[in-house]
Coordinates of C-alpha atoms in Angstrom, one line a residue:
Chain Z
M1 CA -8.8 66.0 30.1
S2 CA -5.2 65.4 29.0
V3 CA -2.8 63.3 31.0
M4 CA 0.2 65.1 32.3
L5 CA 3.4 63.3 31.6
P6 CA 6.7 64.1 33.3
G7 CA 8.6 66.6 31.2
A8 CA 5.7 66.7 28.6
S9 CA 4.5 70.2 29.3
G10 CA 5.3 71.1 25.8
A11 CA 3.1 68.4 24.4
D12 CA 0.3 69.5 26.7
A13 CA 0.6 73.1 25.6
F14 CA 0.5 71.8 22.0
S15 CA -2.7 69.9 22.5
S16 CA -4.5 72.8 24.2
A17 CA -3.3 75.1 21.4
D18 CA -4.8 72.9 18.7
P19 CA -8.6 73.0 19.0
A20 CA -9.0 70.2 16.4
M21 CA -7.1 67.8 18.6
A22 CA -9.4 65.4 20.7
P23 CA -8.6 65.2 24.4
A24 CA -6.3 62.3 25.3
P25 CA -8.2 59.2 26.5
D26 CA -7.8 58.1 30.1
M27 CA -5.4 55.2 29.8
T28 CA -4.4 54.8 33.5
R29 CA -4.4 51.3 34.9
S30 CA -7.3 50.6 37.2
F31 CA -7.2 47.4 39.2
L32 CA -10.9 47.3 40.1
E33 CA -12.3 47.4 36.6
R34 CA -14.2 44.3 35.6
R35 CA -11.8 43.4 32.8
S36 CA -8.8 43.8 35.0
L37 CA -10.4 41.7 37.8
T38 CA -11.2 38.9 35.4
N39 CA -7.7 38.9 34.1
H40 CA -6.1 38.8 37.5
S41 CA -8.3 36.1 38.9
L42 CA -7.9 33.8 35.9
T43 CA -4.1 34.2 36.1
L44 CA -4.2 33.3 39.7
F45 CA -6.4 30.3 39.0
L46 CA -4.0 29.0 36.4
W47 CA -1.1 29.4 38.8
L48 CA -3.0 27.4 41.4
L49 CA -3.7 24.6 38.8
A50 CA -0.1 24.5 37.7
L51 CA 1.0 24.1 41.4
L52 CA -1.6 21.4 41.9
A53 CA -0.4 19.5 38.9
A54 CA 3.1 19.5 40.4
V55 CA 2.0 18.2 43.8
P56 CA 1.9 14.4 42.8
L57 CA 5.3 14.6 41.2
F58 CA 7.0 16.3 44.1
S59 CA 5.2 14.2 46.8
V60 CA 6.4 11.0 45.1
L61 CA 9.9 12.3 44.8
Y62 CA 9.8 13.4 48.5
M63 CA 8.5 10.0 49.6
L64 CA 11.2 8.1 47.5
I65 CA 14.0 10.3 48.9
S66 CA 12.9 10.1 52.5
R67 CA 12.2 6.4 52.5
G68 CA 14.7 5.1 50.0
G69 CA 17.5 7.7 50.3
A70 CA 18.9 6.1 53.5
R71 CA 20.0 3.0 51.8
L72 CA 21.4 4.7 48.7
D73 CA 25.0 3.7 49.1
W74 CA 27.8 1.8 47.3
A75 CA 26.9 -1.5 48.8
T76 CA 23.2 -1.3 47.7
L77 CA 24.3 -0.4 44.2
T78 CA 26.8 -3.2 43.8
E79 CA 25.6 -6.2 45.9
L80 CA 23.2 -9.0 45.2
P81 CA 19.7 -9.0 46.7
P82 CA 19.5 -10.6 50.1
A83 CA 17.6 -13.8 50.8
G84 CA 14.7 -14.2 53.4
F85 CA 15.8 -13.0 56.8
M86 CA 19.3 -11.7 55.8
T87 CA 20.3 -8.2 56.4
G88 CA 22.3 -6.0 54.0
G89 CA 22.5 -6.9 50.3
G90 CA 21.7 -4.7 47.3
I91 CA 20.1 -4.3 43.9
G92 CA 23.3 -4.5 41.7
N93 CA 22.1 -7.3 39.5
A94 CA 18.7 -5.5 38.9
I95 CA 20.5 -2.3 37.8
V96 CA 22.6 -4.3 35.4
G97 CA 19.6 -6.3 34.2
T98 CA 17.6 -3.2 33.5
L99 CA 20.4 -1.4 31.6
V100 CA 21.2 -4.6 29.6
M101 CA 17.6 -5.2 28.6
V102 CA 17.0 -1.5 27.8
G103 CA 20.2 -1.7 25.7
I104 CA 18.9 -4.7 23.8
A105 CA 15.6 -2.9 23.3
A106 CA 17.4 0.2 22.0
A107 CA 19.6 -1.8 19.7
I108 CA 16.4 -3.3 18.1
S109 CA 14.0 -0.3 18.2
I110 CA 16.4 2.5 17.2
P111 CA 17.4 1.3 13.7
F112 CA 14.0 0.0 12.8
G113 CA 12.3 3.0 14.3
V114 CA 14.4 5.6 12.6
L115 CA 14.3 3.8 9.3
G116 CA 10.5 3.4 9.6
G117 CA 10.3 7.1 10.5
M118 CA 12.3 7.9 7.3
F119 CA 9.9 5.8 5.3
L120 CA 6.9 7.6 6.8
G121 CA 8.4 11.1 6.7
L122 CA 10.6 11.1 3.5
V123 CA 10.2 8.1 1.2
A124 CA 6.5 7.6 0.8
P125 CA 4.6 9.8 3.3
D126 CA 1.4 9.6 1.3
S127 CA 1.4 5.9 0.4
R128 CA -1.1 3.4 1.8
V129 CA 1.6 1.5 3.4
A130 CA 2.7 4.6 5.3
A131 CA -0.9 5.4 6.3
A132 CA -1.4 1.9 7.6
A133 CA 2.0 1.8 9.4
R134 CA 1.3 5.2 11.0
F135 CA -2.1 4.0 12.2
V136 CA -0.7 0.8 13.7
A137 CA 2.1 2.7 15.4
K138 CA -0.3 5.1 17.0
V139 CA -2.5 2.2 18.2
L140 CA 0.6 0.5 19.5
T141 CA 1.7 3.6 21.6
G142 CA -1.6 3.2 23.6
F143 CA -1.3 -0.5 23.7
P144 CA -1.3 -2.2 27.2
S145 CA 2.3 -3.0 27.7
I146 CA 1.6 -6.2 29.4
L147 CA 0.3 -7.5 26.1
A148 CA 3.8 -6.9 24.6
G149 CA 5.0 -9.2 27.3
V150 CA 2.4 -11.9 26.6
F151 CA 3.2 -11.6 22.9
V152 CA 6.9 -12.2 23.4
F153 CA 6.2 -14.9 25.9
G154 CA 4.4 -16.9 23.2
F155 CA 6.8 -15.9 20.5
L156 CA 10.2 -16.2 22.2
V157 CA 10.0 -17.6 25.7
L158 CA 8.1 -20.7 24.7
S159 CA 10.3 -21.4 21.7
M160 CA 13.5 -20.8 23.6
G161 CA 12.4 -22.7 26.6
T162 CA 13.6 -20.2 29.1
Y163 CA 12.9 -16.7 30.3
S164 CA 15.8 -14.4 29.2
A165 CA 17.2 -10.9 28.9
I166 CA 16.7 -11.2 25.1
A167 CA 13.0 -11.9 25.5
G168 CA 12.8 -9.0 28.0
G169 CA 14.7 -6.7 25.6
V170 CA 12.4 -7.6 22.7
A171 CA 9.3 -7.0 24.8
L172 CA 10.6 -3.5 25.7
A173 CA 11.5 -2.9 22.1
V174 CA 7.9 -3.5 21.1
G175 CA 6.9 -0.6 23.3
M176 CA 9.8 1.7 22.2
L177 CA 9.4 1.1 18.4
P178 CA 6.3 3.2 17.8
T179 CA 7.6 6.1 19.9
V180 CA 10.9 6.2 18.1
M181 CA 9.2 5.8 14.7
L182 CA 6.6 8.5 15.2
T183 CA 9.0 11.1 16.7
S184 CA 11.5 10.4 14.0
E185 CA 8.8 11.0 11.4
Q186 CA 7.8 14.3 13.0
A187 CA 11.4 15.5 13.3
L188 CA 12.1 14.6 9.7
R189 CA 9.0 16.4 8.5
M190 CA 10.0 19.5 10.3
V191 CA 13.0 19.9 8.1
P192 CA 12.0 22.8 5.9
Q193 CA 11.3 22.0 2.2
R194 CA 13.7 24.9 1.2
M195 CA 16.7 23.0 2.7
K196 CA 15.7 19.9 0.7
D197 CA 15.3 22.1 -2.4
A198 CA 18.8 23.5 -1.8
A199 CA 20.2 19.9 -1.6
V200 CA 18.4 18.9 -4.9
G201 CA 19.7 22.1 -6.5
M202 CA 23.3 21.2 -5.5
G203 CA 22.8 17.9 -7.4
C204 CA 22.0 15.4 -4.7
T205 CA 20.3 12.2 -5.4
P206 CA 17.2 11.6 -3.3
F207 CA 19.3 9.3 -1.0
Q208 CA 21.9 12.0 -0.6
V209 CA 19.3 14.6 0.2
A210 CA 18.0 12.3 3.0
W211 CA 21.4 11.2 4.3
K212 CA 23.4 14.4 4.0
V213 CA 20.8 17.0 4.7
T214 CA 17.5 15.9 6.1
L215 CA 18.6 13.3 8.6
P216 CA 21.5 15.5 10.1
T217 CA 19.1 18.4 10.4
A218 CA 16.5 16.3 12.1
L219 CA 19.0 14.6 14.4
P220 CA 18.3 16.5 17.6
G221 CA 14.6 15.8 17.3
V222 CA 15.2 12.1 16.5
M223 CA 17.6 11.8 19.5
T224 CA 15.0 13.4 21.8
G225 CA 12.5 10.8 20.7
I226 CA 15.0 8.0 21.3
M227 CA 15.9 9.2 24.8
L228 CA 12.2 9.6 25.7
A229 CA 11.5 6.0 24.5
I230 CA 14.5 4.8 26.5
A231 CA 13.3 6.6 29.6
G232 CA 9.9 5.1 29.2
A233 CA 11.3 1.6 28.7
S234 CA 13.5 1.8 31.7
G235 CA 10.5 2.1 34.0
E236 CA 8.4 -0.7 32.4
S237 CA 7.6 -3.7 34.5
A238 CA 4.6 -5.4 32.8
P239 CA 6.5 -6.5 29.6
L240 CA 9.2 -8.1 31.7
L241 CA 6.9 -10.1 33.9
F242 CA 6.5 -13.0 31.4
T243 CA 9.8 -12.5 29.5
A244 CA 12.7 -11.8 31.8
L245 CA 11.1 -13.0 35.0
F246 CA 13.6 -12.3 37.8
S247 CA 16.9 -13.6 39.2
S248 CA 18.7 -13.2 42.5
F249 CA 22.1 -13.7 40.8
W250 CA 24.4 -11.7 38.5
L251 CA 23.6 -11.8 34.8
E252 CA 25.9 -14.4 33.2
S253 CA 24.2 -14.9 29.9
L254 CA 21.5 -13.3 27.9
V255 CA 19.5 -16.5 27.8
E256 CA 18.7 -16.9 31.4
P257 CA 16.1 -15.3 33.7
T258 CA 17.2 -11.7 34.4
A259 CA 16.6 -9.3 37.2
S260 CA 15.3 -5.8 36.6
L261 CA 14.6 -2.9 38.9
S262 CA 10.9 -2.7 38.2
I263 CA 10.3 -6.4 38.9
L264 CA 12.6 -6.2 42.0
I265 CA 10.4 -3.4 43.3
Y266 CA 7.3 -5.5 42.6
N267 CA 8.7 -8.6 44.3
F268 CA 10.3 -7.0 47.3
S269 CA 7.5 -4.6 48.2
G270 CA 5.2 -7.5 48.8
M271 CA 7.6 -9.4 51.1
P272 CA 7.1 -9.5 54.8
F273 CA 10.7 -8.5 55.5
P274 CA 11.6 -4.9 56.4
N275 CA 15.1 -5.2 54.7
Q276 CA 13.5 -6.1 51.3
I277 CA 10.9 -3.4 51.7
Q278 CA 13.6 -0.9 52.4
L279 CA 15.5 -2.1 49.3
A280 CA 12.3 -1.7 47.2
W281 CA 12.1 1.9 48.2
T282 CA 15.8 2.5 47.3
A283 CA 15.3 0.6 44.0
S284 CA 12.4 3.0 43.2
L285 CA 14.6 6.0 43.8
V286 CA 17.3 4.6 41.6
L287 CA 14.8 3.8 38.9
V288 CA 13.5 7.4 39.0
L289 CA 17.0 8.7 38.9
I290 CA 17.8 6.6 35.8
V291 CA 14.6 7.8 34.0
L292 CA 15.5 11.4 35.0
V293 CA 19.0 11.1 33.6
F294 CA 17.6 9.9 30.2
N295 CA 15.0 12.7 30.3
V296 CA 17.7 15.3 31.0
I297 CA 19.8 13.9 28.1
S298 CA 16.9 14.2 25.8
R299 CA 16.4 17.8 26.8
M300 CA 20.1 18.5 26.1
F301 CA 19.6 17.6 22.4
G302 CA 16.9 20.2 22.4
T303 CA 14.9 21.2 19.4
P304 CA 16.5 21.4 16.0
K305 CA 17.5 24.9 14.9
L306 CA 15.8 25.4 11.6
Chain W
M1 CA -9.2 47.4 -17.3
S2 CA -8.4 43.7 -16.7
V3 CA -10.9 42.8 -19.4
S4 CA -9.0 44.8 -22.1
F5 CA -5.8 43.2 -20.8
V6 CA -7.2 39.8 -21.5
E7 CA -7.8 40.7 -25.1
T8 CA -4.3 42.2 -25.5
A9 CA -2.7 39.2 -24.0
A10 CA -4.4 36.9 -26.4
A11 CA -3.5 39.2 -29.3
A12 CA 0.2 39.2 -28.3
A13 CA 0.5 35.5 -28.3
V14 CA 3.4 35.3 -30.8
P15 CA 6.7 36.3 -29.1
A16 CA 8.7 38.7 -31.0
Q17 CA 12.3 37.8 -32.0
A18 CA 15.0 40.1 -30.9
P19 CA 16.9 41.6 -33.8
A20 CA 20.2 39.7 -34.3
P21 CA 23.2 41.5 -33.0
A22 CA 26.2 42.0 -35.2
K23 CA 28.3 39.3 -33.5
A24 CA 26.5 35.9 -33.1
P25 CA 26.1 35.4 -29.4
E26 CA 27.1 32.2 -27.7
Y27 CA 24.4 30.5 -25.6
A28 CA 24.8 28.4 -22.5
I29 CA 21.2 27.5 -22.6
R30 CA 18.7 27.5 -25.4
A31 CA 15.3 26.6 -24.2
D32 CA 12.4 26.0 -26.6
I33 CA 9.5 25.4 -24.3
K34 CA 6.3 24.5 -26.2
S35 CA 4.3 23.9 -23.1
I36 CA 4.6 23.1 -19.4
H37 CA 1.7 21.3 -17.7
Y38 CA 1.0 20.6 -14.1
G39 CA -1.3 17.7 -14.5
K40 CA -4.0 19.1 -16.8
F41 CA -3.2 22.7 -16.0
L42 CA -1.3 24.5 -18.8
A43 CA 1.1 26.7 -16.8
V44 CA 3.4 28.0 -19.6
R45 CA 3.2 27.9 -23.4
D46 CA 5.4 29.0 -26.3
S47 CA 8.4 30.4 -24.5
A48 CA 11.8 30.2 -26.2
V49 CA 14.4 31.8 -23.9
N50 CA 18.1 31.8 -24.2
V51 CA 20.8 32.3 -21.6
E52 CA 23.8 33.9 -23.2
K53 CA 27.3 33.0 -22.0
G54 CA 28.9 35.6 -19.8
K55 CA 25.8 37.7 -19.6
I56 CA 22.9 38.2 -17.2
T57 CA 19.5 37.3 -18.5
G58 CA 16.6 38.7 -16.5
F59 CA 13.1 37.2 -16.5
I60 CA 10.4 39.8 -15.6
G61 CA 6.6 39.8 -15.7
P62 CA 3.5 40.0 -13.5
S63 CA 2.7 37.4 -10.8
G64 CA 1.8 34.0 -12.1
C65 CA 3.3 34.6 -15.5
G66 CA 5.4 31.4 -15.2
K67 CA 8.8 33.1 -15.1
S68 CA 9.9 31.0 -12.1
T69 CA 8.4 27.9 -13.6
V70 CA 10.5 28.5 -16.7
L71 CA 13.6 29.2 -14.7
R72 CA 13.2 26.1 -12.6
S73 CA 12.7 23.9 -15.7
L74 CA 16.2 25.0 -16.9
N75 CA 17.9 22.7 -14.4
R76 CA 15.1 20.3 -13.9
M77 CA 14.2 21.5 -10.4
N78 CA 10.5 21.0 -11.5
D79 CA 11.1 17.3 -11.6
L80 CA 10.4 17.4 -7.9
I81 CA 6.8 18.0 -8.7
P82 CA 5.4 14.6 -9.9
I83 CA 2.7 16.1 -12.1
F84 CA 5.1 18.4 -13.9
R85 CA 5.4 17.8 -17.7
L86 CA 7.4 19.8 -20.2
D87 CA 7.0 19.6 -24.0
G88 CA 9.9 21.0 -26.0
A89 CA 13.6 21.0 -25.4
V90 CA 16.1 22.7 -23.2
H91 CA 19.6 22.7 -24.7
F92 CA 22.5 23.1 -22.3
L93 CA 25.7 23.4 -24.3
G94 CA 24.1 21.6 -27.2
Q95 CA 22.5 18.7 -25.2
D96 CA 18.8 18.4 -24.5
I97 CA 18.6 18.0 -20.7
Y98 CA 15.1 16.6 -21.1
A99 CA 16.4 13.7 -23.3
S100 CA 15.6 10.4 -21.7
K101 CA 19.3 9.4 -21.3
I102 CA 20.1 12.5 -19.2
D103 CA 20.4 12.2 -15.4
P104 CA 18.8 15.3 -13.8
V105 CA 21.1 15.0 -10.8
V106 CA 24.1 15.6 -13.0
V107 CA 22.4 18.5 -14.8
R108 CA 21.9 20.3 -11.5
R109 CA 25.6 20.0 -10.7
H110 CA 26.4 22.0 -13.8
I111 CA 23.5 24.4 -13.5
G112 CA 23.4 25.8 -10.0
M113 CA 20.5 27.5 -8.3
V114 CA 20.0 30.3 -5.8
F115 CA 16.5 30.4 -4.3
Q116 CA 14.1 33.1 -3.3
Q117 CA 14.4 32.3 0.5
P118 CA 18.0 32.0 1.7
N119 CA 18.3 28.3 2.4
P120 CA 21.6 27.5 4.0
F121 CA 21.9 24.0 5.5
S122 CA 21.8 23.5 9.2
M123 CA 25.5 23.1 9.4
S124 CA 28.6 25.3 9.8
I125 CA 29.4 28.1 7.4
F126 CA 32.4 26.2 6.2
E127 CA 30.5 22.9 5.7
N128 CA 27.7 24.8 3.8
V129 CA 30.3 25.9 1.2
A130 CA 32.2 22.6 1.3
F131 CA 28.9 20.7 0.7
G132 CA 29.0 20.6 -3.1
L133 CA 32.8 20.0 -3.1
R134 CA 32.4 16.9 -0.9
L135 CA 29.4 15.9 -3.0
N136 CA 31.5 16.0 -6.2
R137 CA 34.6 14.4 -4.4
Y138 CA 36.6 17.5 -5.0
K139 CA 40.3 16.5 -5.3
G140 CA 41.9 19.8 -4.4
N141 CA 42.3 21.7 -1.1
V142 CA 38.7 22.1 0.2
A143 CA 39.7 24.8 2.7
E144 CA 41.3 27.0 0.0
R145 CA 38.3 26.4 -2.3
V146 CA 35.9 27.4 0.5
E147 CA 37.8 30.6 1.1
W148 CA 37.9 31.4 -2.6
S149 CA 34.1 30.9 -2.9
L150 CA 33.4 33.0 0.2
R151 CA 35.7 35.8 -1.2
R152 CA 33.9 35.7 -4.6
A153 CA 30.6 36.0 -2.8
G154 CA 31.9 39.0 -0.8
L155 CA 31.3 37.3 2.5
W156 CA 34.8 36.2 3.5
E157 CA 35.7 39.3 5.6
E158 CA 32.5 39.0 7.6
V159 CA 32.7 35.3 8.4
K160 CA 36.4 34.3 8.3
D161 CA 36.6 34.2 12.1
K162 CA 33.5 32.2 12.6
L163 CA 33.5 29.5 9.9
K164 CA 32.5 26.9 12.5
Q165 CA 29.3 28.8 13.4
S166 CA 26.0 27.7 12.0
G167 CA 25.1 29.2 8.6
L168 CA 21.7 29.8 10.1
A169 CA 23.1 32.3 12.6
L170 CA 23.9 34.8 9.8
S171 CA 21.6 37.7 8.7
G172 CA 19.3 37.2 5.7
G173 CA 21.6 39.0 3.3
Q174 CA 24.6 37.1 4.6
Q175 CA 22.7 33.8 4.3
Q176 CA 21.9 34.6 0.7
R177 CA 25.6 35.4 -0.1
L178 CA 26.5 32.1 1.7
C179 CA 24.1 30.3 -0.7
I180 CA 25.8 32.0 -3.6
A181 CA 29.2 30.9 -2.3
R182 CA 27.8 27.4 -1.9
A183 CA 26.5 27.5 -5.5
I184 CA 29.7 28.8 -7.1
A185 CA 32.1 26.6 -5.1
T186 CA 31.7 23.8 -7.6
E187 CA 32.0 26.2 -10.5
P188 CA 28.7 25.6 -12.3
T189 CA 28.4 26.8 -15.9
V190 CA 25.1 28.5 -15.3
L191 CA 23.7 30.1 -12.2
L192 CA 19.9 30.3 -11.9
M193 CA 18.6 32.9 -9.4
D194 CA 14.9 32.8 -8.5
E195 CA 14.1 36.2 -7.1
P196 CA 17.2 36.1 -4.9
C197 CA 16.7 39.5 -3.4
S198 CA 13.0 39.5 -2.7
A199 CA 13.5 38.5 1.0
L200 CA 16.3 41.0 1.5
D201 CA 16.5 44.7 2.5
P202 CA 17.8 47.3 0.0
I203 CA 21.4 47.3 1.3
A204 CA 21.7 43.5 1.0
T205 CA 20.0 43.7 -2.4
R206 CA 22.5 46.2 -3.6
I207 CA 25.4 43.9 -2.4
I208 CA 23.9 40.9 -4.2
E209 CA 23.4 42.9 -7.4
E210 CA 27.0 44.1 -7.4
L211 CA 28.0 40.5 -6.8
M212 CA 26.0 39.3 -9.8
L213 CA 27.7 41.8 -12.1
E214 CA 31.1 40.5 -10.9
L215 CA 30.1 36.9 -11.3
K216 CA 28.7 37.1 -14.8
D217 CA 32.0 36.8 -16.6
E218 CA 32.6 33.4 -15.3
Y219 CA 29.1 32.1 -14.9
S220 CA 26.2 32.8 -17.2
V221 CA 23.4 34.0 -14.9
A222 CA 19.6 33.9 -15.3
I223 CA 17.6 35.8 -12.8
V224 CA 13.9 36.0 -12.1
T225 CA 13.0 39.3 -10.6
H226 CA 9.7 40.9 -9.7
N227 CA 11.5 44.3 -9.7
M228 CA 11.8 46.0 -13.0
Q229 CA 14.4 48.4 -11.7
Q230 CA 16.5 45.4 -10.7
A231 CA 16.3 44.0 -14.2
M232 CA 17.3 47.4 -15.6
R233 CA 20.3 47.6 -13.3
V234 CA 21.7 44.1 -13.8
A235 CA 20.3 42.3 -16.8
D236 CA 22.0 42.4 -20.2
T237 CA 19.1 40.7 -21.8
T238 CA 15.5 40.7 -20.6
A239 CA 12.7 38.3 -21.2
F240 CA 9.2 39.7 -20.5
F241 CA 6.6 37.1 -19.7
S242 CA 2.9 37.7 -19.3
V243 CA -0.2 35.8 -18.3
D244 CA -3.0 34.8 -20.6
I245 CA -6.3 34.2 -18.8
S246 CA -8.4 34.1 -22.0
K247 CA -9.0 30.3 -21.9
G248 CA -10.1 30.2 -18.3
G249 CA -6.8 29.2 -16.8
R250 CA -3.7 31.3 -16.1
T251 CA -1.2 30.4 -18.7
G252 CA 2.2 32.2 -18.8
F253 CA 4.0 32.9 -22.0
L254 CA 7.0 34.8 -23.3
V255 CA 5.9 38.1 -24.8
E256 CA 9.3 39.5 -25.8
M257 CA 12.9 38.9 -25.3
G258 CA 15.7 41.3 -26.2
P259 CA 18.5 43.6 -25.0
T260 CA 17.4 45.1 -21.7
R261 CA 17.6 48.7 -23.0
Q262 CA 15.4 47.8 -25.9
I263 CA 12.8 46.1 -23.7
F264 CA 12.5 49.1 -21.5
D265 CA 13.0 51.9 -24.0
A266 CA 11.6 50.6 -27.3
P267 CA 9.6 47.5 -26.7
Q268 CA 8.2 45.8 -29.8
Q269 CA 5.0 44.6 -28.2
E270 CA 2.2 46.6 -26.9
L271 CA 1.9 44.4 -23.8
T272 CA 5.6 45.0 -22.9
R273 CA 5.1 48.7 -23.3
E274 CA 2.1 48.7 -20.9
Y275 CA 4.0 46.6 -18.4
V276 CA 7.3 48.6 -18.3
R277 CA 5.2 51.8 -18.1
G278 CA 3.7 50.4 -14.9
E279 CA 0.2 50.1 -16.3
F280 CA -0.2 46.7 -14.7
S281 CA 1.9 44.4 -12.5

């Protein structure tokens, strides 16, 4: 049996005129066939799973907006936290504290992380030092972040005699460093060998190859890693517990206890006062928005065009 | 068939010398390669090749015959491979570039290279061509020099309105011409081309071949090609390499080098005759 196509009567005539030609196979779509049923049901199943995976994210966002959105105004963003039974107040010092400590952490972890990534990806990728550093960095990415706080408590807070923004920043940097280093390494390794060959062929020294060609080419990937590390550090609370502690006042120096959004959420959510609990919700929303902004920025850098 | 080839290859070990032309040719590169090893593996042996000034020298031969290895040792690109070792000498304008006092980085600034895969940098078309100028701290007008190079590479008309676009946005043939523009911007003495057309379609190949013929007056060109017709079309001198598998390994060696017409019409060696007739490849 030959399938009749619109306007294909000539072809049909041809096939019947040629006895050697086999009849055209039946290629019409049939929904009830077993193969087709399996295909459709599995596709549906995957869609359901994907939706299910999105449920926690969107329910958290919904809860934060519905409970914290009401207090998201200028006063909340700019005022100091209220005491005991006071009404009003805000989370201004915690926003500043979080940004300052993440800034300190970035200032430490980005140069060391990118340079470490260059060592792992370019300078001596197969050396024993690189293998050991890579292993340690991978272990560190899965390291309980509270231990970074304990480490910095023993190493900085005790020696300085005070909780401080610096100690908080260092503790966050401990968490950011392996992420920055490993993503930088990956981005640098993705630069094709033929581009490095071209640079060598132009008469570049190994340093010039790395500085003028490999690093600029890998920059989008490196930036993505940095932004993801910053987004992760912004939301950390455990490393700050023993290092920055908390403060109800504006940040005046880097060597005094410092407020942060995550610790404010932790402190205020446990209080018996509705005003503080309300502020904890709003602080959660603000924190999620900050993390979201860094994630969006990291997306904007995109993947390198190779 | 392959067994008899092994015997012939071993028999034709000694490369034949091309008959001396009437006027003594000037050479940009005189390479006398006794052997090239990768670790313990003998990759190339007994290959003396010259690159004549103002001429195109073609390197042909079957796969694995070491023609690319030889080409890449002419500007010390093989130094990138840690286990590479060359015995012999490669004289560039009278200096042995493998002498211990020679800096390979400087060698590569005088002996440019165009690769098999077009490999522009991930930067704008302009910056790709300006790269070598900036590297050498070019004192003149960079923009004029970039335009000159792109015109020489026959790419100017196609890209003059989009110099700020990424070099990677061009087609394969345009990318290869961009790489040629990048290589000639710093006016190297010799241009090495490692199968520059093998990733290109026939039209782009034709454009690149015409370009080579235009460039050869100013730059001495050495080109590796897998394509015998290409060697016949562009090369003034042709070096035929073959591979010797008699000792267990695969060792490439120069069979014969001479004027292209002689290599194809009246080869001195039986192995060359078989190859140019298409009896093996």
